[in-house]
Coordinates of N, CA and C in Angstrom, one line a residue:
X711 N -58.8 -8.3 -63.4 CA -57.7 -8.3 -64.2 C -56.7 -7.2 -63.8
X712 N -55.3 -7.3 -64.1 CA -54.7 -6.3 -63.5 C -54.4 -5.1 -64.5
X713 N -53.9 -4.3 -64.2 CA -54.1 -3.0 -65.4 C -53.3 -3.3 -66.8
X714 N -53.7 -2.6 -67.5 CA -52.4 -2.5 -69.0 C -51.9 -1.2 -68.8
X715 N -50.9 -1.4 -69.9 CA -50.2 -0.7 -70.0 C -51.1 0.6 -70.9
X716 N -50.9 1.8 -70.3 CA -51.6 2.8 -70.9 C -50.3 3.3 -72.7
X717 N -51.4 3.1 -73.2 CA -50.5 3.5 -75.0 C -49.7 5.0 -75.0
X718 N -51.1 5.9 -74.1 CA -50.3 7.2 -73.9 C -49.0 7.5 -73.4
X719 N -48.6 6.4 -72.7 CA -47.3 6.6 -71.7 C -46.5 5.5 -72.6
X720 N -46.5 5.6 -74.2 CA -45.8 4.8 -74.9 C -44.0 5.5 -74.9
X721 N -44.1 7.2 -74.5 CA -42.9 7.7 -74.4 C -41.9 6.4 -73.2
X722 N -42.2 6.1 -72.2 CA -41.4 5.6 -71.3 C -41.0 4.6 -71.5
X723 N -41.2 3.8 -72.7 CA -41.0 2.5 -73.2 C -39.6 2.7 -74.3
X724 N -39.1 3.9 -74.6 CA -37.7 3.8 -75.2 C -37.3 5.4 -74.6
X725 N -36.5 5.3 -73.9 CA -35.3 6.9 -73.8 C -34.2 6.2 -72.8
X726 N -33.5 7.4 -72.8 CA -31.8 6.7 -72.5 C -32.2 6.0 -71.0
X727 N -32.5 6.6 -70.1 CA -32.8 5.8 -69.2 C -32.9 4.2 -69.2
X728 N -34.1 4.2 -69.7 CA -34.5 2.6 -70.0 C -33.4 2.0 -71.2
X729 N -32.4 2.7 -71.9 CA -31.9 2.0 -72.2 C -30.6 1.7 -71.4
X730 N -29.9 2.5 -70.7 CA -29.0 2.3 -69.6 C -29.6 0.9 -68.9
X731 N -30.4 0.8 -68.6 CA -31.0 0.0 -67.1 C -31.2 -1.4 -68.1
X732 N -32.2 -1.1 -69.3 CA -32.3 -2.4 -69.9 C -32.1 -2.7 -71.1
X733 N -30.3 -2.5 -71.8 CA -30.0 -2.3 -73.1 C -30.9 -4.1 -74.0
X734 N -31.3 -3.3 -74.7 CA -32.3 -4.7 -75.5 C -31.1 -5.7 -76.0
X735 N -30.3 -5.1 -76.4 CA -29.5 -6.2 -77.2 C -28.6 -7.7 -75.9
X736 N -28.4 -6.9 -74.9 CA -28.3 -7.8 -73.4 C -29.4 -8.4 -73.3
X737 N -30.2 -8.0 -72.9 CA -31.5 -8.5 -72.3 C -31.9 -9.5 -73.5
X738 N -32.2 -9.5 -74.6 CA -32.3 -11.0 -75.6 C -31.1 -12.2 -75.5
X739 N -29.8 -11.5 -75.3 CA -29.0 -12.2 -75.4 C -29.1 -13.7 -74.8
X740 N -29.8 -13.6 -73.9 CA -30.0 -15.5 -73.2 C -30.6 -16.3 -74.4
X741 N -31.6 -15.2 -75.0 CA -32.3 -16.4 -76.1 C -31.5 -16.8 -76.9
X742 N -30.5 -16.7 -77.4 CA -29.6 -16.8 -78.6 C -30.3 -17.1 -80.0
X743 N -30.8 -15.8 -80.6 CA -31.5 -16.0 -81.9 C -30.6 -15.9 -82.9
X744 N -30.8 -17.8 -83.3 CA -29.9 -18.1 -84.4 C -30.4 -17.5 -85.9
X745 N -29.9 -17.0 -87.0 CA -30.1 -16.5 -88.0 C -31.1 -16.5 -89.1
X746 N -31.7 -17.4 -88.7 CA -32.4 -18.1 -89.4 C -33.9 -18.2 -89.0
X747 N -34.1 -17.8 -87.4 CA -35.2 -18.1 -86.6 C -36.2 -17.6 -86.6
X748 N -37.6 -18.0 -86.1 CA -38.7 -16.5 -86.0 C -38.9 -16.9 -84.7
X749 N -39.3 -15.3 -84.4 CA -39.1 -15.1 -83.1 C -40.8 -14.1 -83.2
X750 N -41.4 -14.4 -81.7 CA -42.7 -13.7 -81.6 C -42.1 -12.9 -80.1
X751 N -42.9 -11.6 -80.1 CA -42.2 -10.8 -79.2 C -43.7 -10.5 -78.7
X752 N -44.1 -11.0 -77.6 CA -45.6 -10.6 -77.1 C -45.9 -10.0 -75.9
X753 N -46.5 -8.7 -76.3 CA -46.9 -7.2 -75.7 C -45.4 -6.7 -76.4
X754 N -45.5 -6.5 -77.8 CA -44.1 -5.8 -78.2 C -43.9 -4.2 -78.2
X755 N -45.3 -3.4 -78.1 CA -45.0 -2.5 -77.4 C -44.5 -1.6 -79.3
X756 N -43.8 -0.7 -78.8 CA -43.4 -0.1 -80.1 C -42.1 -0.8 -80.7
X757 N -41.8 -1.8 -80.1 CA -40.5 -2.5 -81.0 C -39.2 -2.4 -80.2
X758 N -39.6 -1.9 -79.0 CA -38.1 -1.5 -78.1 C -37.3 -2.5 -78.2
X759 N -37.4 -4.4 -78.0 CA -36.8 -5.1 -78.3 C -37.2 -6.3 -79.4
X760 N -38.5 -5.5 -79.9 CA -38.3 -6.6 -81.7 C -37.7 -5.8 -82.6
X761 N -37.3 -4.9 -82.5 CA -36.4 -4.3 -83.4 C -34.9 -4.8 -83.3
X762 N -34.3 -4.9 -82.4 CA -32.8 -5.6 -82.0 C -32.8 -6.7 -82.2
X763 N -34.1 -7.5 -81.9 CA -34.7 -8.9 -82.5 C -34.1 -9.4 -83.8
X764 N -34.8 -8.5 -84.7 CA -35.0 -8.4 -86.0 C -33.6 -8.2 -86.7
X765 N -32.3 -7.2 -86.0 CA -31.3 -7.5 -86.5 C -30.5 -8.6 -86.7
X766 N -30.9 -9.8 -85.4 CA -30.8 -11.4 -85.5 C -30.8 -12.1 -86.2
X767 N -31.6 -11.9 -87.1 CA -32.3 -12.8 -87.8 C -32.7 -12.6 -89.0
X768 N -33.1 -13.4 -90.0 CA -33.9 -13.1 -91.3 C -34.8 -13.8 -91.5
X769 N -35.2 -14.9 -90.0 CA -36.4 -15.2 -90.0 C -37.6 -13.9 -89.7
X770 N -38.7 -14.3 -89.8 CA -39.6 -13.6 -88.6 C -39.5 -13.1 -87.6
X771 N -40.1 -11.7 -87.4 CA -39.9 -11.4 -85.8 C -41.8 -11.2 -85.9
X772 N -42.1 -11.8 -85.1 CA -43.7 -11.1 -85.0 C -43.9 -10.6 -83.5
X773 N -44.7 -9.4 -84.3 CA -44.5 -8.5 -83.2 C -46.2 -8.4 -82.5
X774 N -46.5 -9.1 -81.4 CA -48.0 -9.6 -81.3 C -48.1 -8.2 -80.1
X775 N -49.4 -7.8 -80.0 CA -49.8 -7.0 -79.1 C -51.7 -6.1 -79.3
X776 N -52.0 -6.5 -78.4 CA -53.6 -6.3 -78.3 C -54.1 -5.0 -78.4
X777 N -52.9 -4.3 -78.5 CA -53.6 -2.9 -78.6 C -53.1 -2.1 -80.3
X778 N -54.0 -2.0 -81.0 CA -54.2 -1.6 -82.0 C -52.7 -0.2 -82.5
X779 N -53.1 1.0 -81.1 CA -52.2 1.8 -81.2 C -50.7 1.6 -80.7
X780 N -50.3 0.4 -80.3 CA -49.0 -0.2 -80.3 C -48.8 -0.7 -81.4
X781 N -49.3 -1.2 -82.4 CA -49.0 -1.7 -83.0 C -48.9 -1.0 -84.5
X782 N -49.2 0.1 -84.2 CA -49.0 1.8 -85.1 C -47.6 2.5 -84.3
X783 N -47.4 2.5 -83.8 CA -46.1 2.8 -83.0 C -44.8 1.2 -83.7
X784 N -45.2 0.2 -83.4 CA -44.3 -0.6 -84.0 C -44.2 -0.5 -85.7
X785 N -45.2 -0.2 -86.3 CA -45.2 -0.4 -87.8 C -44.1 1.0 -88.3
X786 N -44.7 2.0 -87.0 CA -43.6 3.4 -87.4 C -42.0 3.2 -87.2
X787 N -41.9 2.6 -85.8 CA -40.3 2.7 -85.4 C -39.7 1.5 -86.3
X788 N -40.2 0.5 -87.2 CA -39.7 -0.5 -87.7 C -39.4 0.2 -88.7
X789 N -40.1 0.5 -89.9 CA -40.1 1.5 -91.1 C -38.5 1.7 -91.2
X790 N -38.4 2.8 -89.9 CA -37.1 4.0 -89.7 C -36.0 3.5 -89.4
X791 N -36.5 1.8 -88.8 CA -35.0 1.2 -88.3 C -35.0 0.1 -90.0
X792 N -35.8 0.4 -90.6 CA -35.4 -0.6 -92.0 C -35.7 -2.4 -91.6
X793 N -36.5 -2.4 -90.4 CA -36.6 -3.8 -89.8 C -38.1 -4.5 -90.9
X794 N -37.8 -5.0 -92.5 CA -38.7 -5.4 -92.8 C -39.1 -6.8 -92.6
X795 N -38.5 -7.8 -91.4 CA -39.4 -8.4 -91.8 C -39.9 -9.3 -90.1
X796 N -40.1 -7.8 -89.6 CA -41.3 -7.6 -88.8 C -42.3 -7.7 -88.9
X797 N -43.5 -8.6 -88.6 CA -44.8 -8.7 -88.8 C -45.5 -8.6 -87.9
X798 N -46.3 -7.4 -88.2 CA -47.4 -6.9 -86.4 C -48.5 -8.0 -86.3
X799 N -48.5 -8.6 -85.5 CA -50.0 -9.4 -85.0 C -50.8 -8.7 -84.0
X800 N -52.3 -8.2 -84.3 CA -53.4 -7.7 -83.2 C -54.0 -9.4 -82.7
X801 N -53.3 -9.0 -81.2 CA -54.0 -10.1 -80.4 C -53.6 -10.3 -79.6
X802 N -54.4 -11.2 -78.4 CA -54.0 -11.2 -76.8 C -53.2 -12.1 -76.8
X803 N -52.8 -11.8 -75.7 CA -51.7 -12.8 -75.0 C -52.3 -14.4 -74.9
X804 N -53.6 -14.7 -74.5 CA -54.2 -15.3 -74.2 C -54.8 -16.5 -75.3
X805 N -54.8 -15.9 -76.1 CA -55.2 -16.4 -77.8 C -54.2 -15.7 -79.0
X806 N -53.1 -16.7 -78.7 CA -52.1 -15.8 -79.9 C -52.6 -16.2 -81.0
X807 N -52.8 -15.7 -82.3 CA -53.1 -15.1 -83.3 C -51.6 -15.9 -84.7
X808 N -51.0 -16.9 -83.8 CA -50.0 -17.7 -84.8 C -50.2 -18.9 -85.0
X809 N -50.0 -20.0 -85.9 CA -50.3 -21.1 -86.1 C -49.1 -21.7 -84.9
X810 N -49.6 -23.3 -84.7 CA -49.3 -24.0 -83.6 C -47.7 -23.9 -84.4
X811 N -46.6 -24.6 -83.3 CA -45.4 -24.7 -83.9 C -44.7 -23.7 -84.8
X812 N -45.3 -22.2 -84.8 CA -44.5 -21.3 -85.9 C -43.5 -20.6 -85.7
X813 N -43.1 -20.8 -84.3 CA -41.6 -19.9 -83.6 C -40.4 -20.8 -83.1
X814 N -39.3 -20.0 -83.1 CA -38.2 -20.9 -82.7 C -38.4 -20.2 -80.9
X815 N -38.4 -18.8 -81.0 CA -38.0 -18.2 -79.7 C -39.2 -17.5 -79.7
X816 N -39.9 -17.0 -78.1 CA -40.5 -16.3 -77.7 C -40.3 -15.3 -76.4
X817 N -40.6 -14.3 -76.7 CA -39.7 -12.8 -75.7 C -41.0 -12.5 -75.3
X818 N -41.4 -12.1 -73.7 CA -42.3 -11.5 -73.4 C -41.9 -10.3 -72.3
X819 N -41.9 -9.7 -72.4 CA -41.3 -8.4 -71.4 C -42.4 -7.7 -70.8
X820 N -43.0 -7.8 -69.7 CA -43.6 -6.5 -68.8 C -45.0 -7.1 -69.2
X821 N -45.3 -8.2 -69.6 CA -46.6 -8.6 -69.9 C -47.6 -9.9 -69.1
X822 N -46.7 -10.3 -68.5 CA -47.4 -11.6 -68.0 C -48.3 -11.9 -66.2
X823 N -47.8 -10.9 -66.3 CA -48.4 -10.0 -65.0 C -49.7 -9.0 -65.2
X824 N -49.5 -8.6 -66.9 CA -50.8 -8.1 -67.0 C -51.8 -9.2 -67.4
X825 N -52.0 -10.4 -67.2 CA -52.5 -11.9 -67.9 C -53.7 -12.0 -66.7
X826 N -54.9 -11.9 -67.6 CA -55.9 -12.5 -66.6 C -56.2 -13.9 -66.0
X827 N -55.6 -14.6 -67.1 CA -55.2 -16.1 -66.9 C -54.1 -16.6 -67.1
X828 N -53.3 -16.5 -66.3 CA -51.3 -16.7 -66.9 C -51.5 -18.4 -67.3
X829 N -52.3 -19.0 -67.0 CA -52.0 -20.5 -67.4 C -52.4 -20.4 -69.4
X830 N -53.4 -20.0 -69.4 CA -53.3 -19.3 -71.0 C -52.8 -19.1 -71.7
X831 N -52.0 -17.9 -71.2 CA -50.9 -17.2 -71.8 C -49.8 -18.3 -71.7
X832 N -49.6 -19.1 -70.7 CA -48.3 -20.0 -71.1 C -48.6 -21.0 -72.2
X833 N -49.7 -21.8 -71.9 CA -50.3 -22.5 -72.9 C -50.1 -22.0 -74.3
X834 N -50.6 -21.0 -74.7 CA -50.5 -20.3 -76.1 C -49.1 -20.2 -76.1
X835 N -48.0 -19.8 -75.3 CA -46.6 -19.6 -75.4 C -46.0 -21.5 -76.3
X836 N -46.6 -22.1 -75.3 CA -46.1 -23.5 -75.7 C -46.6 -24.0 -76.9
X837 N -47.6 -23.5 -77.2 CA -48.4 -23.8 -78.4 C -48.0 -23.3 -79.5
X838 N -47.4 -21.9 -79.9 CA -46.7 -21.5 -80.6 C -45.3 -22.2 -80.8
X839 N -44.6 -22.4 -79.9 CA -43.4 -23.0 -79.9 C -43.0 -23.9 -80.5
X840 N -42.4 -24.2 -81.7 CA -41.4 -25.2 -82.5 C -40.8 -26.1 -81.0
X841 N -40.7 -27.8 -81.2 CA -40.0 -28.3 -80.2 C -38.5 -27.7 -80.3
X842 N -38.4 -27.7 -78.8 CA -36.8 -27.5 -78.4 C -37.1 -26.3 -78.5
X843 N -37.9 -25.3 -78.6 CA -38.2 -23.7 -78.5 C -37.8 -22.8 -77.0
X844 N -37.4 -21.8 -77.1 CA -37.1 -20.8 -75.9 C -37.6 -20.0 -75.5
X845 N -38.4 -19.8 -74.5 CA -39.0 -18.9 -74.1 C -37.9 -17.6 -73.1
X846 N -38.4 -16.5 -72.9 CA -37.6 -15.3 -72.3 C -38.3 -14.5 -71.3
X847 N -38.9 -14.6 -70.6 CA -39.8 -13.7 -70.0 C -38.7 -12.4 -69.1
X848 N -39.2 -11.0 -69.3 CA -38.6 -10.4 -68.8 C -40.1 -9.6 -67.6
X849 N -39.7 -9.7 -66.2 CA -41.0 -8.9 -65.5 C -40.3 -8.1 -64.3
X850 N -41.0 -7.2 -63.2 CA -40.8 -6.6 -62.1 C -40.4 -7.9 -61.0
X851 N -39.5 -7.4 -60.8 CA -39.4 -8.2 -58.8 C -40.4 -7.4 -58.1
X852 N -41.0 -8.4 -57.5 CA -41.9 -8.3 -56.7 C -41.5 -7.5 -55.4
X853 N -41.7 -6.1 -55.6 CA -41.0 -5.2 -54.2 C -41.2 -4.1 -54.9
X854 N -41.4 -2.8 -53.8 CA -41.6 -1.8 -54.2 C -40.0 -0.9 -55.5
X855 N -40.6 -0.1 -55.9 CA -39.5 0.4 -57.1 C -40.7 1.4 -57.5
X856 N -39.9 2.5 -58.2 CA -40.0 4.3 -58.4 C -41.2 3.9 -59.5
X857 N -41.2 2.8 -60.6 CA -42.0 2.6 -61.4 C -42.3 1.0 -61.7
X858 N -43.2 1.2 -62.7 CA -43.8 -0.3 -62.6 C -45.3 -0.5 -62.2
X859 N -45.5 -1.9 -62.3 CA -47.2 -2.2 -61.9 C -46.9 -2.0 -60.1
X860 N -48.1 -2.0 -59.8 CA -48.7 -2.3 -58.0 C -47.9 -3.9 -57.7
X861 N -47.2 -3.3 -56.5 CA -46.5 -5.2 -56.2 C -47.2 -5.8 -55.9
X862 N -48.6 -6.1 -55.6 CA -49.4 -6.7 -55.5 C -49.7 -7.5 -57.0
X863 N -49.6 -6.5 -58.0 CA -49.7 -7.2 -59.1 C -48.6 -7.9 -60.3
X864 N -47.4 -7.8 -59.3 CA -46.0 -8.2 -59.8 C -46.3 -9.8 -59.8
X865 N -45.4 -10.2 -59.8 CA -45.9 -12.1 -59.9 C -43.9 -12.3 -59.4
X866 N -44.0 -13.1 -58.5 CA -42.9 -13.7 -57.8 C -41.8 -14.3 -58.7
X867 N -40.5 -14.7 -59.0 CA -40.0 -14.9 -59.2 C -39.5 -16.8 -59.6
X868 N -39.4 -17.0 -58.3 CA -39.8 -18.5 -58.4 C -40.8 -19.6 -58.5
X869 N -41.8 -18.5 -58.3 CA -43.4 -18.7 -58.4 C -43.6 -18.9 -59.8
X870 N -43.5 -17.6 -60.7 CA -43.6 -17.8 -62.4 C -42.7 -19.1 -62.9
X871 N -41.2 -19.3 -62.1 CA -40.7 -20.1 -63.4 C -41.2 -21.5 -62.9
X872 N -41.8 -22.4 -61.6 CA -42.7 -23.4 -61.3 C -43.9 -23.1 -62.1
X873 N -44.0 -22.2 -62.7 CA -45.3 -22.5 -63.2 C -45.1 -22.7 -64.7
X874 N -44.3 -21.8 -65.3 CA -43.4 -22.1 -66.6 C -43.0 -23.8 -66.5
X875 N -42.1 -24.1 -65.5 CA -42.1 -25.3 -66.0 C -43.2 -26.7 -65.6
X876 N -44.5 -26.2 -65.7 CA -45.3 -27.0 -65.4 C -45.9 -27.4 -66.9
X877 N -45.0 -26.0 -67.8 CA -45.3 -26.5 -69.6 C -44.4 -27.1 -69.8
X878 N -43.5 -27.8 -69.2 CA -42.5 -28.6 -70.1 C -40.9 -27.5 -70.0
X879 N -41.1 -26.8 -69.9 CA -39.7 -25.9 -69.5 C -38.6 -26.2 -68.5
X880 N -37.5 -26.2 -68.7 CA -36.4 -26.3 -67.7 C -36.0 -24.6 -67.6
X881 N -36.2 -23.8 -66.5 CA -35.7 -22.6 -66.3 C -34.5 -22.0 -65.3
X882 N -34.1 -21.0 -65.9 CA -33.3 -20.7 -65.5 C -33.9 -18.9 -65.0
X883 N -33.3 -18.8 -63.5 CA -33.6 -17.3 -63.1 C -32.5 -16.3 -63.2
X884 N -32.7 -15.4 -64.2 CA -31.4 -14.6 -64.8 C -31.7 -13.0 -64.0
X885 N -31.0 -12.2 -62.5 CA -31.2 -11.0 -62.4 C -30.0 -10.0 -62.6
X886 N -30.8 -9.0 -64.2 CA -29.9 -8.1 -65.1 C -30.1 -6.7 -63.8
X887 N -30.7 -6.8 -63.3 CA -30.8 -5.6 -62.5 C -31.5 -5.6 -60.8
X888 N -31.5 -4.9 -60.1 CA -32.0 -4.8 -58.7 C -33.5 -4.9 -59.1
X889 N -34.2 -4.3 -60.0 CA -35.6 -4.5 -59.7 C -36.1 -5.0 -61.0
X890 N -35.6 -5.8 -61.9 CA -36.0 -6.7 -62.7 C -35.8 -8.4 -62.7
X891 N -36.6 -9.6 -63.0 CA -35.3 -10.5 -63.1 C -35.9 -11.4 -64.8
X892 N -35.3 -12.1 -65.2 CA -35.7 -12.6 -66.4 C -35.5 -14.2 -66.1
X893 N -36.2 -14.7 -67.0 CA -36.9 -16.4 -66.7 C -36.4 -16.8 -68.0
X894 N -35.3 -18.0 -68.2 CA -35.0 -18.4 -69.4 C -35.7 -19.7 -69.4
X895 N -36.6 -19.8 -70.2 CA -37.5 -21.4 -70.6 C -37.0 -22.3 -71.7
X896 N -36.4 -23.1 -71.3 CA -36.0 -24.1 -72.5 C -36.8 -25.0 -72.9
X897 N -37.8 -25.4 -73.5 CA -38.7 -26.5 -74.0 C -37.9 -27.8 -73.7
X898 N -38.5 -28.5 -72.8 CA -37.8 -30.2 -72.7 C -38.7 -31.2 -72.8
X899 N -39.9 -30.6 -73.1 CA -41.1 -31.9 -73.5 C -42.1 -31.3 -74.3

């Protein structure tokens, strides 16, 4: 399996930096979360973009992630941003933890790369999915960069979204920056 994300090094997941490089409110922007939606944000990490989420909407944002102490970091930075109707789910990527059909949109950022089985993890993505649902995947380009996973454990670009659309997705390849690129999934079957 490839590594996770260490909880300790939860500092690097919000400061000006990473917001310069990857303002959240851009980076959702392809999903277009209409007002009304729920949206599941999986590996959400401390809330870096289900909190911007959450200003979207007054549906659901569920905020899914397998590690217990992320999900103590999300319940804190949500609180402070007044984001109530955030709901943390403890659970893998692999076995999401939401009933079938309960999302309009789903965000995954920096996670699908960590997936011991990505066919899984898409599966459960499609499975959660309301028809006509949107997926967002944000991951590393596969090439060396100052930070990030080992490129060996990056996952290719055109590679992911062939395999995305082997669930039924029409994609689109969106690159916001030199060493990121994002995968827009539109549900067509």
């Amino acid at each position: 399996m490839a590594h996770r994300f260490d909880p300790k090094k939860v500092h690097k997941l919000d400061n000006p930096e990473r917001r310069k490089l990857l303002p959240p409110e851009e980076i959702l922007a392809p999903l277009q979360i209409g007002e009304q939606e729920d949206v599941a944000d999986i590996g959400v990490g401390p809330g870096y973009f289900a909190i911007p989420a959450s200003r979207l909407t007054s549906g659901t944002v569920y905020g899914v992630d397998v590690e217990p102490q992320m999900l103590g970091f999300l319940k804190e930075k949500a609180n402070e941003a007044g984001a109530a109707n955030i709901v943390p789910v403890q659970s893998d990527a692999e076995a999401i933890d939401l009933a079938d059909g309960s999302v309009d949109k789903v965000f995954c950022a920096f996670i699908l790369h960590e997936l011991a089985d990505l066919t899984k993890g898409l599966s459960e993505i499609k499975r959660i999915l309301r028809p006509g649902g949107k997926l967002l995947v944000l991951e590393w380009e596969k090439k060396q960069t100052e930070s990030g996973p080992p490129v060996e454990e990056r996952l290719d670009a055109p590679e992911l979204a062939a395999s995305i659309e082997k669930f039924g997705f029409a994609t689109e390849i969106i690159r916001p920056n030199p060493n990121h690129y994002m995968i827009l999934g539109t549900q067509t079957t």
